[in-house]
PDB file of C-alpha atoms in Angstrom:
ATOM      1  CA  UNK A  42      -9.975  44.484 -12.645  1.00 88.00           C
ATOM      2  CA  UNK A  43     -10.611  48.193 -12.154  1.00 94.00           C
ATOM      3  CA  UNK A  44      -8.841  50.231  -9.480  1.00 93.00           C
ATOM      4  CA  UNK A  45      -8.850  53.834  -8.297  1.00 94.00           C
ATOM      5  CA  UNK A  46      -7.077  56.011 -10.841  1.00 94.00           C
ATOM      6  CA  UNK A  47      -7.850  53.915 -13.897  1.00 95.00           C
ATOM      7  CA  UNK A  48      -9.377  55.839 -16.792  1.00 95.00           C
ATOM      8  CA  UNK A  49     -12.356  54.728 -18.898  1.00 94.00           C
ATOM      9  CA  UNK A  50     -12.468  56.034 -22.477  1.00 92.00           C
ATOM     10  CA  UNK A  51     -15.889  56.004 -24.115  1.00 89.00           C
ATOM     11  CA  UNK A  52     -16.599  55.839 -27.834  1.00 90.00           C
ATOM     12  CA  UNK A  53     -20.308  56.611 -27.735  1.00 86.00           C
ATOM     13  CA  UNK A  54     -22.865  56.516 -30.517  1.00 83.00           C
ATOM     14  CA  UNK A  55     -23.377  60.208 -31.198  1.00 82.00           C
ATOM     15  CA  UNK A  56     -26.688  59.550 -32.950  1.00 80.00           C
ATOM     16  CA  UNK A  57     -28.082  58.168 -29.673  1.00 80.00           C
ATOM     17  CA  UNK A  58     -27.316  61.387 -27.778  1.00 76.00           C
ATOM     18  CA  UNK A  59     -29.591  64.376 -27.329  1.00 71.00           C
ATOM     19  CA  UNK A  60     -29.961  66.601 -30.368  1.00 69.00           C
ATOM     20  CA  UNK A  61     -28.629  69.043 -31.223  1.00 77.00           C
ATOM     21  CA  UNK A  62     -26.129  69.857 -28.447  1.00 76.00           C
ATOM     22  CA  UNK A  63     -25.196  66.389 -27.159  1.00 78.00           C
ATOM     23  CA  UNK A  64     -24.820  64.836 -30.590  1.00 79.00           C
ATOM     24  CA  UNK A  65     -22.886  67.851 -31.868  1.00 80.00           C
ATOM     25  CA  UNK A  66     -20.390  67.860 -28.980  1.00 78.00           C
ATOM     26  CA  UNK A  67     -19.964  64.090 -29.334  1.00 77.00           C
ATOM     27  CA  UNK A  68     -19.320  64.294 -33.060  1.00 79.00           C
ATOM     28  CA  UNK A  69     -16.983  67.283 -32.712  1.00 76.00           C
ATOM     29  CA  UNK A  70     -14.957  65.422 -30.050  1.00 76.00           C
ATOM     30  CA  UNK A  71     -14.302  62.605 -32.497  1.00 77.00           C
ATOM     31  CA  UNK A  72     -12.405  64.882 -34.898  1.00 77.00           C
ATOM     32  CA  UNK A  73      -9.279  64.419 -32.776  1.00 78.00           C
ATOM     33  CA  UNK A  74      -9.911  61.018 -31.171  1.00 81.00           C
ATOM     34  CA  UNK A  75     -12.194  58.050 -31.556  1.00 86.00           C
ATOM     35  CA  UNK A  76     -13.187  58.568 -27.907  1.00 87.00           C
ATOM     36  CA  UNK A  77     -15.587  61.356 -26.988  1.00 84.00           C
ATOM     37  CA  UNK A  78     -15.881  60.962 -23.209  1.00 85.00           C
ATOM     38  CA  UNK A  79     -13.720  59.979 -20.233  1.00 90.00           C
ATOM     39  CA  UNK A  80     -14.369  58.771 -16.718  1.00 93.00           C
ATOM     40  CA  UNK A  81     -12.105  58.244 -13.716  1.00 95.00           C
ATOM     41  CA  UNK A  82     -12.467  55.007 -11.750  1.00 96.00           C
ATOM     42  CA  UNK A  83     -12.843  55.396  -7.987  1.00 96.00           C
ATOM     43  CA  UNK A  84     -12.847  52.258  -5.861  1.00 94.00           C
ATOM     44  CA  UNK A  85     -12.176  53.042  -2.195  1.00 83.00           C
ATOM     45  CA  UNK A  86     -12.566  49.402  -1.193  1.00 78.00           C
ATOM     46  CA  UNK A  87     -11.241  46.786  -3.625  1.00 72.00           C
ATOM     47  CA  UNK A  88     -14.139  44.528  -2.636  1.00 72.00           C
ATOM     48  CA  UNK A  89     -16.721  47.178  -3.522  1.00 86.00           C
ATOM     49  CA  UNK A  90     -18.136  47.818  -6.968  1.00 92.00           C
ATOM     50  CA  UNK A  91     -16.003  50.334  -8.872  1.00 95.00           C
ATOM     51  CA  UNK A  92     -17.476  53.791  -9.404  1.00 95.00           C
ATOM     52  CA  UNK A  93     -16.887  56.158 -12.319  1.00 95.00           C
ATOM     53  CA  UNK A  94     -16.431  59.893 -11.809  1.00 95.00           C
ATOM     54  CA  UNK A  95     -17.380  61.871 -14.884  1.00 92.00           C
ATOM     55  CA  UNK A  96     -18.526  65.253 -16.081  1.00 87.00           C
ATOM     56  CA  UNK A  97     -21.435  65.917 -18.393  1.00 81.00           C
ATOM     57  CA  UNK A  98     -23.770  68.778 -19.237  1.00 76.00           C
ATOM     58  CA  UNK A  99     -25.448  68.523 -15.833  1.00 80.00           C
ATOM     59  CA  UNK A 100     -22.142  68.645 -13.932  1.00 85.00           C
ATOM     60  CA  UNK A 101     -19.931  66.103 -12.184  1.00 90.00           C
ATOM     61  CA  UNK A 102     -21.335  62.812 -10.928  1.00 92.00           C
ATOM     62  CA  UNK A 103     -20.167  59.484  -9.593  1.00 94.00           C
ATOM     63  CA  UNK A 104     -22.082  56.254 -10.174  1.00 93.00           C
ATOM     64  CA  UNK A 105     -21.316  52.513 -10.347  1.00 94.00           C
ATOM     65  CA  UNK A 106     -19.424  51.557 -13.513  1.00 94.00           C
ATOM     66  CA  UNK A 107     -22.020  48.865 -14.265  1.00 92.00           C
ATOM     67  CA  UNK A 108     -24.814  51.462 -14.144  1.00 91.00           C
ATOM     68  CA  UNK A 109     -22.828  53.767 -16.429  1.00 88.00           C
ATOM     69  CA  UNK A 110     -22.261  51.024 -18.987  1.00 87.00           C
ATOM     70  CA  UNK A 111     -25.971  50.141 -18.980  1.00 86.00           C
ATOM     71  CA  UNK A 112     -26.970  53.796 -19.456  1.00 73.00           C
ATOM     72  CA  UNK A 113     -25.997  54.303 -23.080  1.00 66.00           C
ATOM     73  CA  UNK A 114     -25.072  52.452 -26.194  1.00 76.00           C
ATOM     74  CA  UNK A 115     -21.337  52.473 -26.757  1.00 80.00           C
ATOM     75  CA  UNK A 116     -19.290  51.542 -29.775  1.00 84.00           C
ATOM     76  CA  UNK A 117     -16.423  50.744 -27.394  1.00 89.00           C
ATOM     77  CA  UNK A 118     -15.125  51.403 -23.893  1.00 91.00           C
ATOM     78  CA  UNK A 119     -11.371  51.224 -23.312  1.00 92.00           C
ATOM     79  CA  UNK A 120      -9.549  51.027 -19.982  1.00 94.00           C
ATOM     80  CA  UNK A 121      -6.230  52.685 -19.258  1.00 94.00           C
ATOM     81  CA  UNK A 122      -4.781  51.475 -15.959  1.00 94.00           C
ATOM     82  CA  UNK A 123      -2.931  53.894 -13.707  1.00 92.00           C
ATOM     83  CA  UNK A 124       0.760  53.010 -13.726  1.00 90.00           C
ATOM     84  CA  UNK A 125       2.895  54.517 -10.990  1.00 88.00           C
ATOM     85  CA  UNK A 126       6.634  54.841 -10.723  1.00 85.00           C
ATOM     86  CA  UNK A 127       7.982  52.663  -7.909  1.00 85.00           C
ATOM     87  CA  UNK A 128       9.175  55.796  -6.060  1.00 86.00           C
ATOM     88  CA  UNK A 129       5.539  56.909  -5.601  1.00 86.00           C
ATOM     89  CA  UNK A 130       3.418  55.744  -2.678  1.00 89.00           C
ATOM     90  CA  UNK A 131       0.342  54.155  -4.355  1.00 89.00           C
ATOM     91  CA  UNK A 132      -1.846  54.385  -1.235  1.00 90.00           C
ATOM     92  CA  UNK A 133      -1.201  58.111  -0.959  1.00 89.00           C
ATOM     93  CA  UNK A 134      -2.072  58.644  -4.629  1.00 91.00           C
ATOM     94  CA  UNK A 135      -5.196  56.538  -4.236  1.00 90.00           C
ATOM     95  CA  UNK A 136      -6.271  58.535  -1.177  1.00 91.00           C
ATOM     96  CA  UNK A 137      -5.759  61.830  -3.042  1.00 91.00           C
ATOM     97  CA  UNK A 138      -7.799  60.656  -6.020  1.00 92.00           C
ATOM     98  CA  UNK A 139     -10.589  59.469  -3.729  1.00 92.00           C
ATOM     99  CA  UNK A 140     -10.571  62.789  -1.835  1.00 91.00           C
ATOM    100  CA  UNK A 141     -10.692  64.688  -5.142  1.00 92.00           C
ATOM    101  CA  UNK A 142     -13.644  62.565  -6.325  1.00 93.00           C
ATOM    102  CA  UNK A 143     -15.536  63.139  -3.091  1.00 91.00           C
ATOM    103  CA  UNK A 144     -14.865  66.884  -3.321  1.00 90.00           C
ATOM    104  CA  UNK A 145     -16.115  67.342  -6.899  1.00 91.00           C
ATOM    105  CA  UNK A 146     -18.979  64.816  -6.943  1.00 91.00           C
ATOM    106  CA  UNK A 147     -22.205  66.755  -7.467  1.00 89.00           C
ATOM    107  CA  UNK A 148     -20.505  69.955  -8.679  1.00 87.00           C
ATOM    108  CA  UNK A 149     -22.470  71.758 -11.386  1.00 82.00           C
ATOM    109  CA  UNK A 150     -21.326  73.821 -14.336  1.00 65.00           C
ATOM    110  CA  UNK A 151     -21.806  77.533 -14.661  1.00 60.00           C
ATOM    111  CA  UNK A 152     -24.674  78.214 -17.021  1.00 57.00           C
ATOM    112  CA  UNK A 153     -23.411  81.080 -19.159  1.00 54.00           C
ATOM    113  CA  UNK A 154     -23.741  81.162 -22.927  1.00 48.00           C
ATOM    114  CA  UNK A 155     -19.990  81.801 -23.262  1.00 54.00           C
ATOM    115  CA  UNK A 156     -19.312  78.544 -21.399  1.00 54.00           C
ATOM    116  CA  UNK A 157     -21.185  76.646 -24.095  1.00 49.00           C
ATOM    117  CA  UNK A 158     -19.228  78.412 -26.835  1.00 48.00           C
ATOM    118  CA  UNK A 159     -15.987  77.368 -25.133  1.00 53.00           C
ATOM    119  CA  UNK A 160     -17.400  73.863 -24.727  1.00 50.00           C
ATOM    120  CA  UNK A 161     -18.037  73.605 -28.445  1.00 48.00           C
ATOM    121  CA  UNK A 162     -14.301  73.950 -29.066  1.00 51.00           C
ATOM    122  CA  UNK A 163     -13.290  71.688 -26.165  1.00 53.00           C
ATOM    123  CA  UNK A 164     -16.083  69.666 -24.502  1.00 51.00           C
ATOM    124  CA  UNK A 165     -16.417  70.088 -20.709  1.00 49.00           C
ATOM    125  CA  UNK A 166     -15.609  66.483 -19.863  1.00 56.00           C
ATOM    126  CA  UNK A 167     -12.288  66.731 -21.706  1.00 57.00           C
ATOM    127  CA  UNK A 168     -11.387  69.976 -19.908  1.00 59.00           C
ATOM    128  CA  UNK A 169     -12.208  68.355 -16.572  1.00 62.00           C
ATOM    129  CA  UNK A 170     -10.213  65.244 -17.469  1.00 62.00           C
ATOM    130  CA  UNK A 171      -7.232  67.429 -18.321  1.00 62.00           C
ATOM    131  CA  UNK A 172      -7.603  69.318 -15.014  1.00 64.00           C
ATOM    132  CA  UNK A 173      -7.933  66.035 -13.089  1.00 64.00           C
ATOM    133  CA  UNK A 174      -4.888  64.560 -14.833  1.00 63.00           C
ATOM    134  CA  UNK A 175      -2.890  67.701 -14.001  1.00 65.00           C
ATOM    135  CA  UNK A 176      -3.925  67.433 -10.334  1.00 67.00           C
ATOM    136  CA  UNK A 177      -2.923  63.763 -10.174  1.00 65.00           C
ATOM    137  CA  UNK A 178       0.369  64.545 -11.933  1.00 64.00           C
ATOM    138  CA  UNK A 179       1.101  67.363  -9.457  1.00 67.00           C
ATOM    139  CA  UNK A 180       0.395  65.022  -6.530  1.00 66.00           C
ATOM    140  CA  UNK A 181       2.683  62.353  -7.992  1.00 63.00           C
ATOM    141  CA  UNK A 182       5.467  64.891  -8.541  1.00 66.00           C
ATOM    142  CA  UNK A 183       5.081  66.190  -4.993  1.00 68.00           C
ATOM    143  CA  UNK A 184       5.185  62.648  -3.553  1.00 64.00           C
ATOM    144  CA  UNK A 185       8.357  61.955  -5.535  1.00 64.00           C
ATOM    145  CA  UNK A 186       9.934  65.223  -4.310  1.00 67.00           C
ATOM    146  CA  UNK A 187      10.003  66.751  -7.799  1.00 66.00           C
ATOM    147  CA  UNK A 188       9.300  70.432  -8.537  1.00 64.00           C
TER     148      UNK A 188
END
């Protein structure tokens, strides 16, 4: 079962992506990992359908996981569940992740040529995943009273 904070790792078929930019970024991403895209699960109500927050060339969006899985052909999708230390309040972490998702949903990327050059070396969705992971880590450290 998927819960807020879980991470979805996508191994997409690069040949099925838009040429030349989408396929190129996908293929380049696979030089360091078999996964080329990540999404963060957001599920404010455990009874509701889980949503996936992700970044792409059009910006940040949140949609139902089922819709995301139907959207493209994938070689594989892996799930990494959020594991919290027992000293951390899980409801507080969940609330922070959900607030973050609400805040960034619909955000667009700057459209400068230099941004695409930077993206060629490190795709936007990976940069955003790193930033999101850092924000979650900072919140966890703060909740645990760590510097």
